[in-house]
mmCIF file of N, CA, C and O in Angstrom:
data_model
loop_
_atom_site.group_PDB
_atom_site.id
_atom_site.type_symbol
_atom_site.label_atom_id
_atom_site.label_comp_id
_atom_site.label_asym_id
_atom_site.label_seq_id
_atom_site.Cartn_x
_atom_site.Cartn_y
_atom_site.Cartn_z
ATOM 1 N N MET A 1 126.879 114.781 101.836
ATOM 2 C CA MET A 1 125.998 113.430 102.615
ATOM 3 C C MET A 1 124.648 113.635 101.700
ATOM 4 O O MET A 1 123.570 113.137 102.503
ATOM 5 N N ASN A 2 124.152 114.278 100.986
ATOM 6 C CA ASN A 2 123.104 114.942 101.191
ATOM 7 C C ASN A 2 122.793 113.484 99.680
ATOM 8 O O ASN A 2 121.163 113.081 99.803
ATOM 9 N N GLY A 3 124.096 113.859 98.509
ATOM 10 C CA GLY A 3 123.712 112.407 98.062
ATOM 11 C C GLY A 3 123.264 111.280 98.726
ATOM 12 O O GLY A 3 122.410 109.712 98.602
ATOM 13 N N MET A 4 123.660 110.285 100.363
ATOM 14 C CA MET A 4 123.292 109.621 100.290
ATOM 15 C C MET A 4 121.671 109.646 100.380
ATOM 16 O O MET A 4 120.630 108.583 100.278
ATOM 17 N N TYR A 5 120.629 110.425 100.832
ATOM 18 C CA TYR A 5 119.135 110.579 100.918
ATOM 19 C C TYR A 5 118.520 110.188 99.791
ATOM 20 O O TYR A 5 117.539 109.800 99.853
ATOM 21 N N ASP A 6 119.719 109.982 98.124
ATOM 22 C CA ASP A 6 118.939 110.170 97.293
ATOM 23 C C ASP A 6 119.065 109.149 96.683
ATOM 24 O O ASP A 6 118.874 108.329 95.738
ATOM 25 N N SER A 7 119.992 107.841 97.350
ATOM 26 C CA SER A 7 120.457 106.091 96.916
ATOM 27 C C SER A 7 119.317 105.562 96.829
ATOM 28 O O SER A 7 118.080 105.888 97.665
ATOM 29 N N THR A 8 119.304 104.008 96.086
ATOM 30 C CA THR A 8 118.039 103.723 95.813
ATOM 31 C C THR A 8 118.007 102.810 97.007
ATOM 32 O O THR A 8 117.032 102.555 97.730
ATOM 33 N N LEU A 9 118.829 102.365 97.652
ATOM 34 C CA LEU A 9 118.579 101.782 99.023
ATOM 35 C C LEU A 9 117.495 102.861 100.137
ATOM 36 O O LEU A 9 117.248 101.822 100.818
ATOM 37 N N PHE A 10 118.775 103.365 99.995
ATOM 38 C CA PHE A 10 117.596 104.915 101.079
ATOM 39 C C PHE A 10 116.429 104.702 100.718
ATOM 40 O O PHE A 10 115.434 105.236 101.779
ATOM 41 N N GLN A 11 115.741 104.891 99.299
ATOM 42 C CA GLN A 11 114.695 104.991 99.159
ATOM 43 C C GLN A 11 113.593 103.503 99.455
ATOM 44 O O GLN A 11 112.320 103.879 100.285
ATOM 45 N N ARG A 12 114.366 103.032 99.437
ATOM 46 C CA ARG A 12 113.767 101.555 99.539
ATOM 47 C C ARG A 12 113.451 101.260 101.250
ATOM 48 O O ARG A 12 112.520 101.180 100.957
ATOM 49 N N ILE A 13 114.054 101.521 101.887
ATOM 50 C CA ILE A 13 114.076 101.500 103.299
ATOM 51 C C ILE A 13 112.510 102.219 103.679
ATOM 52 O O ILE A 13 111.833 101.947 104.264
ATOM 53 N N ASP A 14 113.151 103.461 103.611
ATOM 54 C CA ASP A 14 112.080 104.718 103.455
ATOM 55 C C ASP A 14 110.905 104.233 103.289
ATOM 56 O O ASP A 14 109.683 104.745 103.568
ATOM 57 N N ALA A 15 110.574 103.942 102.115
ATOM 58 C CA ALA A 15 109.476 103.571 101.646
ATOM 59 C C ALA A 15 108.903 102.211 102.110
ATOM 60 O O ALA A 15 107.452 102.796 102.582
ATOM 61 N N GLN A 16 109.719 101.361 102.937
ATOM 62 C CA GLN A 16 109.165 100.023 103.749
ATOM 63 C C GLN A 16 108.697 101.128 104.987
ATOM 64 O O GLN A 16 107.918 100.334 105.476
ATOM 65 N N CYS A 17 108.919 102.107 105.060
ATOM 66 C CA CYS A 17 107.719 102.567 106.334
ATOM 67 C C CYS A 17 107.433 102.995 106.550
ATOM 68 O O CYS A 17 106.170 103.507 107.372
ATOM 69 N N GLN A 18 106.505 103.681 105.049
ATOM 70 C CA GLN A 18 105.148 104.499 104.690
ATOM 71 C C GLN A 18 103.999 103.615 105.212
ATOM 72 O O GLN A 18 104.036 102.306 104.891
ATOM 73 N N PRO A 19 102.816 103.722 105.472
ATOM 74 C CA PRO A 19 101.758 103.183 105.541
ATOM 75 C C PRO A 19 101.773 102.243 104.016
ATOM 76 O O PRO A 19 101.766 102.974 102.902
ATOM 77 N N LEU A 20 100.590 101.049 104.596
ATOM 78 C CA LEU A 20 100.889 100.594 102.987
ATOM 79 C C LEU A 20 99.419 101.300 102.122
ATOM 80 O O LEU A 20 98.009 101.155 103.133
ATOM 81 N N LEU A 21 99.489 101.350 100.726
ATOM 82 C CA LEU A 21 98.519 101.704 100.515
ATOM 83 C C LEU A 21 97.801 100.577 99.641
ATOM 84 O O LEU A 21 98.282 99.198 99.374
ATOM 85 N N ARG A 22 96.821 100.495 99.202
ATOM 86 C CA ARG A 22 95.569 99.421 98.915
ATOM 87 C C ARG A 22 95.152 100.285 97.004
ATOM 88 O O ARG A 22 94.572 101.513 97.047
ATOM 89 N N TYR A 23 94.869 99.644 96.377
ATOM 90 C CA TYR A 23 93.646 99.971 95.484
ATOM 91 C C TYR A 23 92.974 99.076 94.706
ATOM 92 O O TYR A 23 93.550 98.018 95.003
ATOM 93 N N LEU A 24 92.170 99.749 94.151
ATOM 94 C CA LEU A 24 91.635 98.470 93.213
ATOM 95 C C LEU A 24 91.375 98.997 92.211
ATOM 96 O O LEU A 24 91.337 100.142 91.642
ATOM 97 N N HIS A 25 91.706 97.881 91.215
ATOM 98 C CA HIS A 25 91.768 97.545 89.463
ATOM 99 C C HIS A 25 90.819 97.979 89.324
ATOM 100 O O HIS A 25 89.766 96.777 89.064
ATOM 101 N N LYS A 26 89.508 99.220 89.085
ATOM 102 C CA LYS A 26 88.556 99.110 88.461
ATOM 103 C C LYS A 26 87.876 98.104 87.550
ATOM 104 O O LYS A 26 86.812 97.625 87.255
ATOM 105 N N LEU A 27 88.310 97.988 86.115
ATOM 106 C CA LEU A 27 88.110 97.510 84.817
ATOM 107 C C LEU A 27 88.480 95.605 84.623
ATOM 108 O O LEU A 27 87.564 94.882 85.035
ATOM 109 N N THR A 28 88.917 95.559 86.182
ATOM 110 C CA THR A 28 89.103 93.506 86.696
ATOM 111 C C THR A 28 88.526 93.556 87.816
ATOM 112 O O THR A 28 88.078 92.086 88.307
ATOM 113 N N GLY A 29 88.431 94.581 89.220
ATOM 114 C CA GLY A 29 88.616 94.244 90.375
ATOM 115 C C GLY A 29 88.914 93.553 91.755
ATOM 116 O O GLY A 29 88.525 92.907 92.352
ATOM 117 N N VAL A 30 90.413 93.702 91.046
ATOM 118 C CA VAL A 30 91.175 93.451 91.587
ATOM 119 C C VAL A 30 91.696 94.004 92.231
ATOM 120 O O VAL A 30 92.715 95.134 92.212
ATOM 121 N N ARG A 31 91.955 94.124 93.898
ATOM 122 C CA ARG A 31 92.449 94.568 95.022
ATOM 123 C C ARG A 31 94.534 94.292 94.784
ATOM 124 O O ARG A 31 94.739 93.275 95.136
ATOM 125 N N TYR A 32 95.005 95.200 95.174
ATOM 126 C CA TYR A 32 96.649 95.125 95.039
ATOM 127 C C TYR A 32 96.649 96.056 96.906
ATOM 128 O O TYR A 32 96.336 96.678 96.707
ATOM 129 N N ALA A 33 98.002 95.681 96.814
ATOM 130 C CA ALA A 33 98.644 96.269 97.674
ATOM 131 C C ALA A 33 99.302 96.953 97.492
ATOM 132 O O ALA A 33 99.857 96.088 96.452
ATOM 133 N N ALA A 34 99.525 98.370 97.396
ATOM 134 C CA ALA A 34 100.775 99.299 96.649
ATOM 135 C C ALA A 34 101.924 99.247 97.947
ATOM 136 O O ALA A 34 102.114 99.862 98.553
ATOM 137 N N VAL A 35 103.102 99.144 96.496
ATOM 138 C CA VAL A 35 104.424 99.638 98.447
ATOM 139 C C VAL A 35 104.991 100.186 97.341
ATOM 140 O O VAL A 35 105.722 100.382 96.293
ATOM 141 N N SER A 36 105.640 101.529 97.323
ATOM 142 C CA SER A 36 106.534 102.543 97.125
ATOM 143 C C SER A 36 107.855 102.076 96.832
ATOM 144 O O SER A 36 108.335 101.475 97.603
ATOM 145 N N GLU A 37 108.527 101.798 95.508
ATOM 146 C CA GLU A 37 109.961 101.827 95.473
ATOM 147 C C GLU A 37 110.273 102.959 94.968
ATOM 148 O O GLU A 37 109.675 103.965 94.409
ATOM 149 N N ALA A 38 111.654 103.418 94.516
ATOM 150 C CA ALA A 38 112.810 104.005 93.562
ATOM 151 C C ALA A 38 112.008 103.894 92.884
ATOM 152 O O ALA A 38 111.401 104.377 91.822
ATOM 153 N N GLY A 39 111.666 105.983 92.392
ATOM 154 C CA GLY A 39 111.732 106.179 90.903
ATOM 155 C C GLY A 39 110.249 107.216 90.990
ATOM 156 O O GLY A 39 109.406 106.806 89.766
ATOM 157 N N GLY A 40 109.785 106.456 92.239
ATOM 158 C CA GLY A 40 107.754 107.133 92.097
ATOM 159 C C GLY A 40 107.477 105.833 91.336
ATOM 160 O O GLY A 40 106.028 106.604 91.166
ATOM 161 N N ILE A 41 107.718 104.812 91.132
ATOM 162 C CA ILE A 41 107.063 103.418 91.182
ATOM 163 C C ILE A 41 106.689 103.055 92.314
ATOM 164 O O ILE A 41 107.028 102.077 93.018
ATOM 165 N N TYR A 42 105.500 102.319 92.137
ATOM 166 C CA TYR A 42 104.542 101.318 93.251
ATOM 167 C C TYR A 42 104.251 99.541 92.787
ATOM 168 O O TYR A 42 104.649 100.211 91.110
ATOM 169 N N GLU A 43 105.290 98.918 93.648
ATOM 170 C CA GLU A 43 105.233 97.489 93.170
ATOM 171 C C GLU A 43 103.723 97.402 93.421
ATOM 172 O O GLU A 43 103.193 97.230 95.052
ATOM 173 N N LEU A 44 102.590 96.662 92.802
ATOM 174 C CA LEU A 44 100.966 96.250 93.346
ATOM 175 C C LEU A 44 101.582 94.288 93.005
ATOM 176 O O LEU A 44 100.828 94.027 92.699
ATOM 177 N N SER A 45 100.723 94.691 94.714
ATOM 178 C CA SER A 45 100.884 92.462 94.609
ATOM 179 C C SER A 45 99.014 92.275 94.336
ATOM 180 O O SER A 45 98.841 93.100 96.354
ATOM 181 N N PRO A 46 98.864 91.067 94.298
ATOM 182 C CA PRO A 46 97.650 91.224 94.553
ATOM 183 C C PRO A 46 97.292 90.433 95.847
ATOM 184 O O PRO A 46 98.752 89.639 96.247
ATOM 185 N N ILE A 47 96.643 89.803 96.057
ATOM 186 C CA ILE A 47 96.321 88.546 96.680
ATOM 187 C C ILE A 47 96.739 87.027 95.680
ATOM 188 O O ILE A 47 97.375 85.995 96.392
ATOM 189 N N HIS A 48 96.550 87.287 94.457
ATOM 190 C CA HIS A 48 96.907 85.916 94.031
ATOM 191 C C HIS A 48 96.911 86.940 92.890
ATOM 192 O O HIS A 48 96.914 87.584 92.371
ATOM 193 N N GLY A 49 98.580 85.637 91.806
ATOM 194 C CA GLY A 49 98.983 86.210 91.091
ATOM 195 C C GLY A 49 100.016 86.625 90.792
ATOM 196 O O GLY A 49 100.300 86.748 91.938
ATOM 197 N N GLU A 50 100.259 87.901 89.618
ATOM 198 C CA GLU A 50 101.595 88.703 89.083
ATOM 199 C C GLU A 50 101.323 89.514 89.859
ATOM 200 O O GLU A 50 100.398 90.121 89.920
ATOM 201 N N ARG A 51 102.624 90.314 90.654
ATOM 202 C CA ARG A 51 102.825 91.766 90.976
ATOM 203 C C ARG A 51 102.928 92.578 88.979
ATOM 204 O O ARG A 51 103.489 92.167 88.503
ATOM 205 N N LYS A 52 102.659 93.918 89.847
ATOM 206 C CA LYS A 52 102.666 94.937 89.014
ATOM 207 C C LYS A 52 103.832 96.155 89.201
ATOM 208 O O LYS A 52 104.081 95.571 90.513
ATOM 209 N N HIS A 53 103.595 96.763 88.398
ATOM 210 C CA HIS A 53 104.295 98.073 89.307
ATOM 211 C C HIS A 53 103.682 98.878 87.697
ATOM 212 O O HIS A 53 103.454 99.209 86.931
ATOM 213 N N ALA A 54 103.406 100.223 88.330
ATOM 214 C CA ALA A 54 102.897 101.393 88.468
ATOM 215 C C ALA A 54 103.230 102.440 88.637
ATOM 216 O O ALA A 54 104.281 102.591 90.119
ATOM 217 N N SER A 55 103.230 103.902 87.400
ATOM 218 C CA SER A 55 103.959 105.040 88.167
ATOM 219 C C SER A 55 102.545 105.957 89.439
ATOM 220 O O SER A 55 101.653 105.532 89.350
ATOM 221 N N GLN A 56 102.981 106.512 89.965
ATOM 222 C CA GLN A 56 102.084 107.945 90.751
ATOM 223 C C GLN A 56 101.257 107.971 89.781
ATOM 224 O O GLN A 56 99.922 108.372 90.205
ATOM 225 N N GLU A 57 101.709 108.397 88.283
ATOM 226 C CA GLU A 57 100.509 109.297 87.211
ATOM 227 C C GLU A 57 99.671 108.124 87.361
ATOM 228 O O GLU A 57 98.354 108.351 87.069
ATOM 229 N N GLN A 58 100.312 106.809 86.967
ATOM 230 C CA GLN A 58 98.905 105.937 86.439
ATOM 231 C C GLN A 58 98.254 105.555 88.034
ATOM 232 O O GLN A 58 96.787 105.164 86.972
ATOM 233 N N LEU A 59 98.250 105.347 88.961
ATOM 234 C CA LEU A 59 97.175 105.385 90.114
ATOM 235 C C LEU A 59 96.452 106.229 90.617
ATOM 236 O O LEU A 59 95.803 106.698 90.738
ATOM 237 N N ALA A 60 97.106 107.616 89.422
ATOM 238 C CA ALA A 60 96.508 108.719 89.639
ATOM 239 C C ALA A 60 95.380 108.946 88.931
ATOM 240 O O ALA A 60 93.762 109.735 88.922
ATOM 241 N N ASP A 61 94.955 107.306 88.174
ATOM 242 C CA ASP A 61 94.017 107.932 86.795
ATOM 243 C C ASP A 61 92.542 107.126 87.441
ATOM 244 O O ASP A 61 92.478 105.946 87.770
ATOM 245 N N ALA A 62 92.357 107.669 87.707
ATOM 246 C CA ALA A 62 90.257 107.174 88.932
ATOM 247 C C ALA A 62 89.316 105.942 87.590
ATOM 248 O O ALA A 62 88.849 105.919 88.179
ATOM 249 N N GLU A 63 89.440 106.632 86.418
ATOM 250 C CA GLU A 63 88.478 105.881 85.681
ATOM 251 C C GLU A 63 89.209 104.300 86.013
ATOM 252 O O GLU A 63 88.699 103.207 85.695
ATOM 253 N N VAL A 64 90.540 104.199 85.884
ATOM 254 C CA VAL A 64 91.086 103.154 85.757
ATOM 255 C C VAL A 64 91.345 102.357 87.817
ATOM 256 O O VAL A 64 91.362 101.245 87.686
ATOM 257 N N TRP A 65 91.615 103.140 88.700
ATOM 258 C CA TRP A 65 92.245 102.825 89.896
ATOM 259 C C TRP A 65 91.349 103.388 90.862
ATOM 260 O O TRP A 65 91.550 104.732 91.308
ATOM 261 N N GLN A 66 90.896 102.624 91.994
ATOM 262 C CA GLN A 66 90.021 103.749 92.951
ATOM 263 C C GLN A 66 91.562 103.445 94.417
ATOM 264 O O GLN A 66 91.480 102.435 94.718
ATOM 265 N N LYS A 67 91.543 104.184 94.981
ATOM 266 C CA LYS A 67 92.216 104.005 96.193
ATOM 267 C C LYS A 67 91.653 103.907 97.359
ATOM 268 O O LYS A 67 90.029 104.671 97.909
ATOM 269 N N LEU A 68 92.091 102.852 97.967
ATOM 270 C CA LEU A 68 91.357 102.281 98.614
ATOM 271 C C LEU A 68 90.941 102.574 100.129
ATOM 272 O O LEU A 68 93.243 102.676 100.396
ATOM 273 N N VAL A 69 91.072 102.918 101.438
ATOM 274 C CA VAL A 69 91.527 103.523 102.815
ATOM 275 C C VAL A 69 90.560 102.052 103.701
ATOM 276 O O VAL A 69 90.034 101.285 103.509
#
């Protein structure tokens, strides 16, 4: 039964129940809404433009990203 919790579908559903995270890309000034996906990757959606993907390690780089409250 433990394998069920490791499934991609379960991880995606679980991620959708998490609070919305917001990040500022300091180099461009663009704000993104971050939604967790499977495998520790986040889908970053700006107000306008194309979506991006970033890992937790990339989002932790304080020179590039600022977590907004």
